[in-house]
């Protein structure tokens, strides 16, 4: 049940309210930018904060640069870019809808967390990355894997627990790994992916500075609003800023952590503010609009590639379904859901493309059909794939299989022929 | 009965010469005998990390106070000066954060050596050691391996209290996907740490603070920069035929002293230094028990669900018919470590406890 506090904070509406804030570099922009604004009474601590900001070394606010750029362009994307974005978001949506169907038919099992409604964040960021850039996610990782390039077949098979899955059926819904596409997981513990992502960014910097390799890879870490109350988040904000790592921390603030409202669990619900506290820009963006997300992402990624360090981006978004397929989703207000459903990112992009004559309805329909077929085919492929063999149980525990030690006959266990057949005693 | 009589006669005949051998061995093990080199465990660890860092630029060290402070226990002394701040990182006090960063760096291909000031602090980072390091190779079906080493002092020191004295061998050794090593001597420390750093899997390297300053003889072979000990192989420190004593880390020293005391009374004890807790060298342990028919396992940690429990289970499962006596377990007391010096002595296994247990196993308790 939403508290009365949430009713007074117009977090999801009122696009036209200005922030009662002097134009500090690190604050969210005035409403001429496409970013989200809301009205709040500003406590007097702002003034103190202002003084701090002036004293600190100049951390350039992302919005400033983007605002300037926007004035010269009339359209934010080209036709090709638009179609790529549209296709990616449709893929994400269709895939997740199909997951729900398959779950209720018993083909998928365990914990399945769907991404419906949040596609703009994944597409907005990941479509700007190269193959060698890394992405680290949470348990809500199907769409991040798909956007990064893992094939729908591989993800669907993984969810069915088949050997043709991206992790041969050993990871599952919450652990999507792909070395080829640098999708570094898929973590079930919230906050667990943030230090791992920071480590991947650390490696980019290490490769450049110590190994003297040409490395411009950035890492994008996706996590939710609930994670922002976890200690590891702050530890990594500190170290990423301290070591100036090429990482972008993307908060998918969908306002709910299972049934815990963000406002009930957080002393200061504005997560973007926590970036400047650690010496990095904090940006708030409307996560239901893929173009806005993309603009912010462009700047954040460029900053990281130039070696200017991390950025914290808070995307205000919403998940249309429950936390997982097992969540009855009773605590969320129907009115709130309806409000966000009206801001569906796919519908918004479609409207933009059609109104700005970048694509016709027919072209978009073709894309939708193509994706539908792709997802259907992925399901058929997954259905037809075999389950993992018995011998796979003991495989891949160690990269060096001698890690199973020495058997009773004095030889390494992995050399025992029964080991590969899955019948050895370990 | 004939076996016991026979043993007494045999022991009576051998004990004098075996004592002589032991005494001369004792002299060379503990003093500056002409020609043999000695090395402290601290220097052994330092040289191992140094050599591995110079051999492979992907190896780097990370932890609290490892750089400018030269290491909380001086294990990483001189490394900052030699390799610079890009390879020796002084981290803030953020175990979960920097352990995770180490794991992420290992995902991406580097080889971190993460130091915990003591393994007690690793509890703040245990999620990363287990969930993102140990399980990753399996969850990703071999795509992402994690060549990381987590090292630091483990177990009780002297008077450091309950929160700084726990032994984590049993906890980490129960997790598939981790390798857990516990060196005793300088040679163990060098060989096992080098093997750990070169290993493509996550390794938990449990040192002991009280052993850091102890000197051990070290062979020329062990000083070579490519020296490595195999992971998963135990070492028989002292051969014997009456009772098998298995142990690891600091307790190996105690077991050896106990073996000398037992030898004076005619019991020949075989002391096995486990070296590797996971994978456990069950083959060596069982072969030894089948030879001696008696087992005493010793460890410093808490008794329930400990390493000793696992060894006992393994021996009962595989060598039951060879056992002539119930297996004996010597572990730390089932209490959080007290501070008072006399209570601390009572809470940890001492040489007398091991001697008593061995005699019980040989049906000669007083």
mmCIF file of N, CA and C in Angstrom, chain B residues 113-214:
data_model
loop_
_atom_site.group_PDB
_atom_site.id
_atom_site.type_symbol
_atom_site.label_atom_id
_atom_site.label_comp_id
_atom_site.label_asym_id
_atom_site.label_seq_id
_atom_site.Cartn_x
_atom_site.Cartn_y
_atom_site.Cartn_z
ATOM 1 N N UNK B 113 45.609 -10.776 -6.874
ATOM 2 C CA UNK B 113 45.907 -11.431 -5.606
ATOM 3 C C UNK B 113 45.310 -10.505 -4.556
ATOM 4 N N UNK B 114 44.181 -10.922 -4.005
ATOM 5 C CA UNK B 114 43.448 -10.059 -3.082
ATOM 6 C C UNK B 114 43.848 -10.434 -1.669
ATOM 7 N N UNK B 115 44.301 -9.449 -0.895
ATOM 8 C CA UNK B 115 44.691 -9.769 0.480
ATOM 9 C C UNK B 115 43.599 -9.348 1.435
ATOM 10 N N UNK B 116 43.250 -10.236 2.328
ATOM 11 C CA UNK B 116 42.381 -9.872 3.450
ATOM 12 C C UNK B 116 43.277 -9.704 4.656
ATOM 13 N N UNK B 117 43.074 -8.654 5.403
ATOM 14 C CA UNK B 117 43.956 -8.438 6.545
ATOM 15 C C UNK B 117 43.896 -9.634 7.496
ATOM 16 N N UNK B 118 42.730 -10.143 7.726
ATOM 17 C CA UNK B 118 42.627 -11.498 8.256
ATOM 18 C C UNK B 118 41.410 -12.105 7.577
ATOM 19 N N UNK B 119 41.325 -13.412 7.574
ATOM 20 C CA UNK B 119 40.182 -14.011 6.901
ATOM 21 C C UNK B 119 38.866 -13.736 7.606
ATOM 22 N N UNK B 120 38.938 -13.271 8.833
ATOM 23 C CA UNK B 120 37.699 -12.883 9.496
ATOM 24 C C UNK B 120 37.011 -11.783 8.705
ATOM 25 N N UNK B 121 37.808 -10.880 8.092
ATOM 26 C CA UNK B 121 37.222 -9.787 7.327
ATOM 27 C C UNK B 121 36.659 -10.288 6.005
ATOM 28 N N UNK B 122 37.065 -11.455 5.599
ATOM 29 C CA UNK B 122 36.539 -11.979 4.343
ATOM 30 C C UNK B 122 35.048 -12.254 4.452
ATOM 31 N N UNK B 123 34.525 -12.338 5.671
ATOM 32 C CA UNK B 123 33.088 -12.571 5.802
ATOM 33 C C UNK B 123 32.291 -11.430 5.217
ATOM 34 N N UNK B 124 32.897 -10.235 5.176
ATOM 35 C CA UNK B 124 32.182 -9.121 4.572
ATOM 36 C C UNK B 124 32.173 -9.239 3.054
ATOM 37 N N UNK B 125 33.023 -10.104 2.541
ATOM 38 C CA UNK B 125 33.143 -10.239 1.090
ATOM 39 C C UNK B 125 32.787 -11.638 0.638
ATOM 40 N N UNK B 126 32.258 -12.454 1.558
ATOM 41 C CA UNK B 126 32.113 -13.877 1.246
ATOM 42 C C UNK B 126 31.146 -14.095 0.092
ATOM 43 N N UNK B 127 30.212 -13.193 -0.106
ATOM 44 C CA UNK B 127 29.297 -13.327 -1.243
ATOM 45 C C UNK B 127 30.078 -13.365 -2.543
ATOM 46 N N UNK B 128 31.108 -12.510 -2.631
ATOM 47 C CA UNK B 128 31.867 -12.490 -3.878
ATOM 48 C C UNK B 128 32.772 -13.691 -4.017
ATOM 49 N N UNK B 129 33.336 -14.139 -2.914
ATOM 50 C CA UNK B 129 34.222 -15.296 -3.007
ATOM 51 C C UNK B 129 33.434 -16.498 -3.473
ATOM 52 N N UNK B 130 32.235 -16.663 -2.928
ATOM 53 C CA UNK B 130 31.479 -17.869 -3.243
ATOM 54 C C UNK B 130 30.568 -17.676 -4.445
ATOM 55 N N UNK B 131 29.745 -16.662 -4.432
ATOM 56 C CA UNK B 131 28.770 -16.540 -5.500
ATOM 57 C C UNK B 131 29.314 -16.002 -6.797
ATOM 58 N N UNK B 132 30.219 -15.041 -6.754
ATOM 59 C CA UNK B 132 30.674 -14.584 -8.061
ATOM 60 C C UNK B 132 32.024 -15.151 -8.459
ATOM 61 N N UNK B 133 32.802 -15.716 -7.534
ATOM 62 C CA UNK B 133 34.056 -16.337 -7.966
ATOM 63 C C UNK B 133 33.897 -17.851 -8.109
ATOM 64 N N UNK B 134 33.546 -18.526 -7.012
ATOM 65 C CA UNK B 134 33.557 -19.992 -7.056
ATOM 66 C C UNK B 134 32.576 -20.550 -8.068
ATOM 67 N N UNK B 135 31.406 -19.926 -8.181
ATOM 68 C CA UNK B 135 30.366 -20.551 -8.988
ATOM 69 C C UNK B 135 30.372 -20.131 -10.441
ATOM 70 N N UNK B 136 31.168 -19.140 -10.778
ATOM 71 C CA UNK B 136 31.038 -18.575 -12.121
ATOM 72 C C UNK B 136 31.426 -19.508 -13.245
ATOM 73 N N UNK B 137 32.475 -20.271 -13.065
ATOM 74 C CA UNK B 137 32.881 -21.137 -14.167
ATOM 75 C C UNK B 137 31.770 -22.129 -14.474
ATOM 76 N N UNK B 138 31.097 -22.579 -13.426
ATOM 77 C CA UNK B 138 30.016 -23.535 -13.613
ATOM 78 C C UNK B 138 28.791 -22.879 -14.228
ATOM 79 N N UNK B 139 28.403 -21.727 -13.686
ATOM 80 C CA UNK B 139 27.191 -21.065 -14.174
ATOM 81 C C UNK B 139 27.322 -20.629 -15.617
ATOM 82 N N UNK B 140 28.541 -20.301 -16.020
ATOM 83 C CA UNK B 140 28.712 -19.844 -17.394
ATOM 84 C C UNK B 140 29.151 -20.988 -18.295
ATOM 85 N N UNK B 141 29.103 -22.199 -17.781
ATOM 86 C CA UNK B 141 29.485 -23.402 -18.538
ATOM 87 C C UNK B 141 30.878 -23.263 -19.133
ATOM 88 N N UNK B 142 31.823 -22.795 -18.308
ATOM 89 C CA UNK B 142 33.205 -22.768 -18.752
ATOM 90 C C UNK B 142 33.615 -21.530 -19.520
ATOM 91 N N UNK B 143 32.683 -20.607 -19.777
ATOM 92 C CA UNK B 143 33.063 -19.430 -20.557
ATOM 93 C C UNK B 143 33.910 -18.474 -19.737
ATOM 94 N N UNK B 144 33.575 -18.332 -18.476
ATOM 95 C CA UNK B 144 34.250 -17.326 -17.654
ATOM 96 C C UNK B 144 34.901 -18.008 -16.469
ATOM 97 N N UNK B 145 36.240 -18.089 -16.512
ATOM 98 C CA UNK B 145 36.927 -18.637 -15.347
ATOM 99 C C UNK B 145 37.522 -17.479 -14.550
ATOM 100 N N UNK B 146 37.834 -17.748 -13.312
ATOM 101 C CA UNK B 146 38.194 -16.662 -12.388
ATOM 102 C C UNK B 146 39.554 -16.964 -11.771
ATOM 103 N N UNK B 147 40.638 -16.517 -12.382
ATOM 104 C CA UNK B 147 41.983 -16.863 -11.880
ATOM 105 C C UNK B 147 42.419 -15.934 -10.754
ATOM 106 N N UNK B 148 41.749 -16.003 -9.631
ATOM 107 C CA UNK B 148 41.994 -15.058 -8.539
ATOM 108 C C UNK B 148 42.518 -15.801 -7.323
ATOM 109 N N UNK B 149 43.311 -15.134 -6.509
ATOM 110 C CA UNK B 149 43.781 -15.724 -5.254
ATOM 111 C C UNK B 149 43.329 -14.813 -4.126
ATOM 112 N N UNK B 150 42.689 -15.402 -3.137
ATOM 113 C CA UNK B 150 42.325 -14.657 -1.926
ATOM 114 C C UNK B 150 43.262 -15.142 -0.835
ATOM 115 N N UNK B 151 44.096 -14.264 -0.318
ATOM 116 C CA UNK B 151 45.025 -14.764 0.692
ATOM 117 C C UNK B 151 45.011 -13.890 1.924
ATOM 118 N N UNK B 152 45.519 -14.449 3.013
ATOM 119 C CA UNK B 152 45.577 -13.685 4.252
ATOM 120 C C UNK B 152 45.727 -14.627 5.423
ATOM 121 N N UNK B 153 45.988 -14.081 6.614
ATOM 122 C CA UNK B 153 46.111 -14.951 7.778
ATOM 123 C C UNK B 153 44.763 -15.474 8.241
ATOM 124 N N UNK B 154 44.771 -16.713 8.691
ATOM 125 C CA UNK B 154 43.564 -17.418 9.081
ATOM 126 C C UNK B 154 43.791 -17.992 10.470
ATOM 127 N N UNK B 155 42.725 -18.220 11.203
ATOM 128 C CA UNK B 155 42.869 -18.914 12.479
ATOM 129 C C UNK B 155 43.334 -18.002 13.599
ATOM 130 N N UNK B 156 43.655 -18.626 14.736
ATOM 131 C CA UNK B 156 43.952 -17.857 15.940
ATOM 132 C C UNK B 156 45.358 -17.280 15.897
ATOM 133 N N UNK B 157 45.474 -16.072 16.413
ATOM 134 C CA UNK B 157 46.792 -15.490 16.633
ATOM 135 C C UNK B 157 46.998 -15.509 18.150
ATOM 136 N N UNK B 158 47.573 -14.475 18.718
ATOM 137 C CA UNK B 158 47.803 -14.509 20.157
ATOM 138 C C UNK B 158 47.016 -13.405 20.834
ATOM 139 N N UNK B 159 45.944 -13.788 21.510
ATOM 140 C CA UNK B 159 45.210 -12.801 22.298
ATOM 141 C C UNK B 159 44.455 -11.775 21.484
ATOM 142 N N UNK B 160 43.977 -12.142 20.290
ATOM 143 C CA UNK B 160 43.291 -11.151 19.474
ATOM 144 C C UNK B 160 41.779 -11.208 19.628
ATOM 145 N N UNK B 161 41.278 -12.131 20.430
ATOM 146 C CA UNK B 161 39.853 -12.128 20.719
ATOM 147 C C UNK B 161 39.008 -12.893 19.721
ATOM 148 N N UNK B 162 37.711 -12.957 20.037
ATOM 149 C CA UNK B 162 36.822 -13.851 19.297
ATOM 150 C C UNK B 162 36.657 -13.468 17.840
ATOM 151 N N UNK B 163 36.595 -12.155 17.543
ATOM 152 C CA UNK B 163 36.268 -11.767 16.179
ATOM 153 C C UNK B 163 37.469 -11.798 15.250
ATOM 154 N N UNK B 164 38.650 -12.094 15.782
ATOM 155 C CA UNK B 164 39.839 -12.111 14.928
ATOM 156 C C UNK B 164 40.503 -13.477 14.920
ATOM 157 N N UNK B 165 39.806 -14.477 15.432
ATOM 158 C CA UNK B 165 40.503 -15.750 15.609
ATOM 159 C C UNK B 165 39.864 -16.955 14.950
ATOM 160 N N UNK B 166 38.886 -16.756 14.101
ATOM 161 C CA UNK B 166 38.204 -17.933 13.582
ATOM 162 C C UNK B 166 38.980 -18.566 12.432
ATOM 163 N N UNK B 167 38.851 -19.871 12.325
ATOM 164 C CA UNK B 167 39.489 -20.591 11.213
ATOM 165 C C UNK B 167 38.428 -20.861 10.161
ATOM 166 N N UNK B 168 38.687 -20.473 8.917
ATOM 167 C CA UNK B 168 37.686 -20.557 7.869
ATOM 168 C C UNK B 168 37.906 -21.713 6.913
ATOM 169 N N UNK B 169 38.815 -22.602 7.237
ATOM 170 C CA UNK B 169 39.114 -23.691 6.313
ATOM 171 C C UNK B 169 37.858 -24.493 5.980
ATOM 172 N N UNK B 170 37.083 -24.857 7.008
ATOM 173 C CA UNK B 170 35.916 -25.707 6.769
ATOM 174 C C UNK B 170 34.865 -24.989 5.933
ATOM 175 N N UNK B 171 34.640 -23.713 6.213
ATOM 176 C CA UNK B 171 33.627 -22.973 5.459
ATOM 177 C C UNK B 171 33.955 -22.950 3.982
ATOM 178 N N UNK B 172 35.174 -22.520 3.629
ATOM 179 C CA UNK B 172 35.508 -22.383 2.223
ATOM 180 C C UNK B 172 35.689 -23.740 1.563
ATOM 181 N N UNK B 173 36.182 -24.714 2.315
ATOM 182 C CA UNK B 173 36.435 -26.010 1.700
ATOM 183 C C UNK B 173 35.143 -26.747 1.390
ATOM 184 N N UNK B 174 34.013 -26.271 1.878
ATOM 185 C CA UNK B 174 32.780 -26.978 1.560
ATOM 186 C C UNK B 174 32.174 -26.501 0.246
ATOM 187 N N UNK B 175 32.788 -25.517 -0.402
ATOM 188 C CA UNK B 175 32.177 -24.929 -1.597
ATOM 189 C C UNK B 175 32.811 -25.494 -2.860
ATOM 190 N N UNK B 176 32.031 -26.133 -3.725
ATOM 191 C CA UNK B 176 32.608 -26.605 -4.983
ATOM 192 C C UNK B 176 32.948 -25.417 -5.872
ATOM 193 N N UNK B 177 34.087 -25.509 -6.534
ATOM 194 C CA UNK B 177 34.501 -24.405 -7.389
ATOM 195 C C UNK B 177 35.646 -23.615 -6.798
ATOM 196 N N UNK B 178 35.902 -23.814 -5.487
ATOM 197 C CA UNK B 178 37.024 -23.139 -4.847
ATOM 198 C C UNK B 178 38.140 -24.145 -4.627
ATOM 199 N N UNK B 179 39.364 -23.637 -4.620
ATOM 200 C CA UNK B 179 40.453 -24.485 -4.145
ATOM 201 C C UNK B 179 40.935 -23.829 -2.855
ATOM 202 N N UNK B 180 41.179 -24.627 -1.841
ATOM 203 C CA UNK B 180 41.562 -24.072 -0.545
ATOM 204 C C UNK B 180 42.895 -24.674 -0.136
ATOM 205 N N UNK B 181 43.867 -23.802 0.091
ATOM 206 C CA UNK B 181 45.219 -24.274 0.425
ATOM 207 C C UNK B 181 45.625 -23.737 1.781
ATOM 208 N N UNK B 182 46.411 -24.536 2.521
ATOM 209 C CA UNK B 182 46.880 -24.105 3.830
ATOM 210 C C UNK B 182 48.335 -24.531 3.992
ATOM 211 N N UNK B 183 49.267 -23.627 3.743
ATOM 212 C CA UNK B 183 50.676 -24.005 3.840
ATOM 213 C C UNK B 183 51.148 -24.063 5.286
ATOM 214 N N UNK B 184 52.243 -24.776 5.488
ATOM 215 C CA UNK B 184 52.852 -24.811 6.815
ATOM 216 C C UNK B 184 54.254 -24.204 6.746
ATOM 217 N N UNK B 185 55.137 -24.877 6.024
ATOM 218 C CA UNK B 185 56.528 -24.430 6.042
ATOM 219 C C UNK B 185 56.758 -23.374 4.959
ATOM 220 N N UNK B 186 58.000 -22.890 4.910
ATOM 221 C CA UNK B 186 58.343 -21.887 3.902
ATOM 222 C C UNK B 186 58.245 -22.483 2.510
ATOM 223 N N UNK B 187 58.643 -23.714 2.378
ATOM 224 C CA UNK B 187 58.568 -24.372 1.064
ATOM 225 C C UNK B 187 57.118 -24.516 0.635
ATOM 226 N N UNK B 188 56.260 -24.911 1.569
ATOM 227 C CA UNK B 188 54.822 -24.985 1.282
ATOM 228 C C UNK B 188 54.325 -23.626 0.827
ATOM 229 N N UNK B 189 54.706 -22.591 1.582
ATOM 230 C CA UNK B 189 54.193 -21.243 1.301
ATOM 231 C C UNK B 189 54.592 -20.820 -0.111
ATOM 232 N N UNK B 190 55.848 -20.995 -0.439
ATOM 233 C CA UNK B 190 56.311 -20.589 -1.774
ATOM 234 C C UNK B 190 55.638 -21.395 -2.864
ATOM 235 N N UNK B 191 55.739 -22.706 -2.734
ATOM 236 C CA UNK B 191 55.233 -23.569 -3.799
ATOM 237 C C UNK B 191 53.741 -23.448 -3.993
ATOM 238 N N UNK B 192 52.996 -23.412 -2.890
ATOM 239 C CA UNK B 192 51.548 -23.366 -3.020
ATOM 240 C C UNK B 192 51.074 -21.998 -3.484
ATOM 241 N N UNK B 193 51.711 -20.927 -3.036
ATOM 242 C CA UNK B 193 51.256 -19.609 -3.488
ATOM 243 C C UNK B 193 51.551 -19.420 -4.973
ATOM 244 N N UNK B 194 52.692 -19.896 -5.416
ATOM 245 C CA UNK B 194 52.976 -19.784 -6.853
ATOM 246 C C UNK B 194 51.985 -20.619 -7.654
ATOM 247 N N UNK B 195 51.691 -21.809 -7.172
ATOM 248 C CA UNK B 195 50.706 -22.635 -7.867
ATOM 249 C C UNK B 195 49.354 -21.950 -7.884
ATOM 250 N N UNK B 196 49.008 -21.313 -6.765
ATOM 251 C CA UNK B 196 47.705 -20.654 -6.667
ATOM 252 C C UNK B 196 47.599 -19.495 -7.639
ATOM 253 N N UNK B 197 48.668 -18.684 -7.734
ATOM 254 C CA UNK B 197 48.603 -17.533 -8.625
ATOM 255 C C UNK B 197 48.527 -17.990 -10.078
ATOM 256 N N UNK B 198 49.191 -19.095 -10.389
ATOM 257 C CA UNK B 198 49.135 -19.572 -11.774
ATOM 258 C C UNK B 198 47.860 -20.327 -12.088
ATOM 259 N N UNK B 199 47.112 -20.696 -11.075
ATOM 260 C CA UNK B 199 45.941 -21.542 -11.267
ATOM 261 C C UNK B 199 44.805 -20.750 -11.918
ATOM 262 N N UNK B 200 44.080 -21.383 -12.860
ATOM 263 C CA UNK B 200 42.998 -20.637 -13.511
ATOM 264 C C UNK B 200 41.708 -20.562 -12.708
ATOM 265 N N UNK B 201 41.716 -21.091 -11.482
ATOM 266 C CA UNK B 201 40.491 -21.098 -10.683
ATOM 267 C C UNK B 201 40.663 -20.257 -9.424
ATOM 268 N N UNK B 202 39.543 -19.918 -8.763
ATOM 269 C CA UNK B 202 39.681 -19.136 -7.531
ATOM 270 C C UNK B 202 40.304 -19.984 -6.419
ATOM 271 N N UNK B 203 41.311 -19.435 -5.760
ATOM 272 C CA UNK B 203 42.000 -20.154 -4.693
ATOM 273 C C UNK B 203 41.923 -19.334 -3.421
ATOM 274 N N UNK B 204 41.543 -20.008 -2.329
ATOM 275 C CA UNK B 204 41.556 -19.370 -1.013
ATOM 276 C C UNK B 204 42.818 -19.854 -0.321
ATOM 277 N N UNK B 205 43.709 -18.944 0.006
ATOM 278 C CA UNK B 205 45.033 -19.309 0.503
ATOM 279 C C UNK B 205 45.114 -18.916 1.970
ATOM 280 N N UNK B 206 45.034 -19.913 2.852
ATOM 281 C CA UNK B 206 44.926 -19.634 4.283
ATOM 282 C C UNK B 206 46.295 -19.700 4.936
ATOM 283 N N UNK B 207 46.830 -18.541 5.279
ATOM 284 C CA UNK B 207 48.135 -18.514 5.949
ATOM 285 C C UNK B 207 47.903 -18.498 7.456
ATOM 286 N N UNK B 208 48.960 -18.345 8.215
ATOM 287 C CA UNK B 208 48.797 -18.264 9.678
ATOM 288 C C UNK B 208 49.737 -17.206 10.206
ATOM 289 N N UNK B 209 49.188 -16.294 10.973
ATOM 290 C CA UNK B 209 49.990 -15.151 11.415
ATOM 291 C C UNK B 209 51.176 -15.583 12.269
ATOM 292 N N UNK B 210 50.965 -16.614 13.099
ATOM 293 C CA UNK B 210 52.041 -17.002 13.999
ATOM 294 C C UNK B 210 53.156 -17.731 13.261
ATOM 295 N N UNK B 211 52.868 -18.198 12.054
ATOM 296 C CA UNK B 211 53.921 -18.885 11.301
ATOM 297 C C UNK B 211 54.774 -17.933 10.486
ATOM 298 N N UNK B 212 54.282 -16.693 10.304
ATOM 299 C CA UNK B 212 54.987 -15.778 9.412
ATOM 300 C C UNK B 212 56.458 -15.609 9.779
ATOM 301 N N UNK B 213 56.715 -15.564 11.083
ATOM 302 C CA UNK B 213 58.084 -15.276 11.501
ATOM 303 C C UNK B 213 58.940 -16.512 11.664
ATOM 304 N N UNK B 214 58.356 -17.693 11.490
ATOM 305 C CA UNK B 214 59.132 -18.908 11.726
ATOM 306 C C UNK B 214 59.999 -19.247 10.534
#
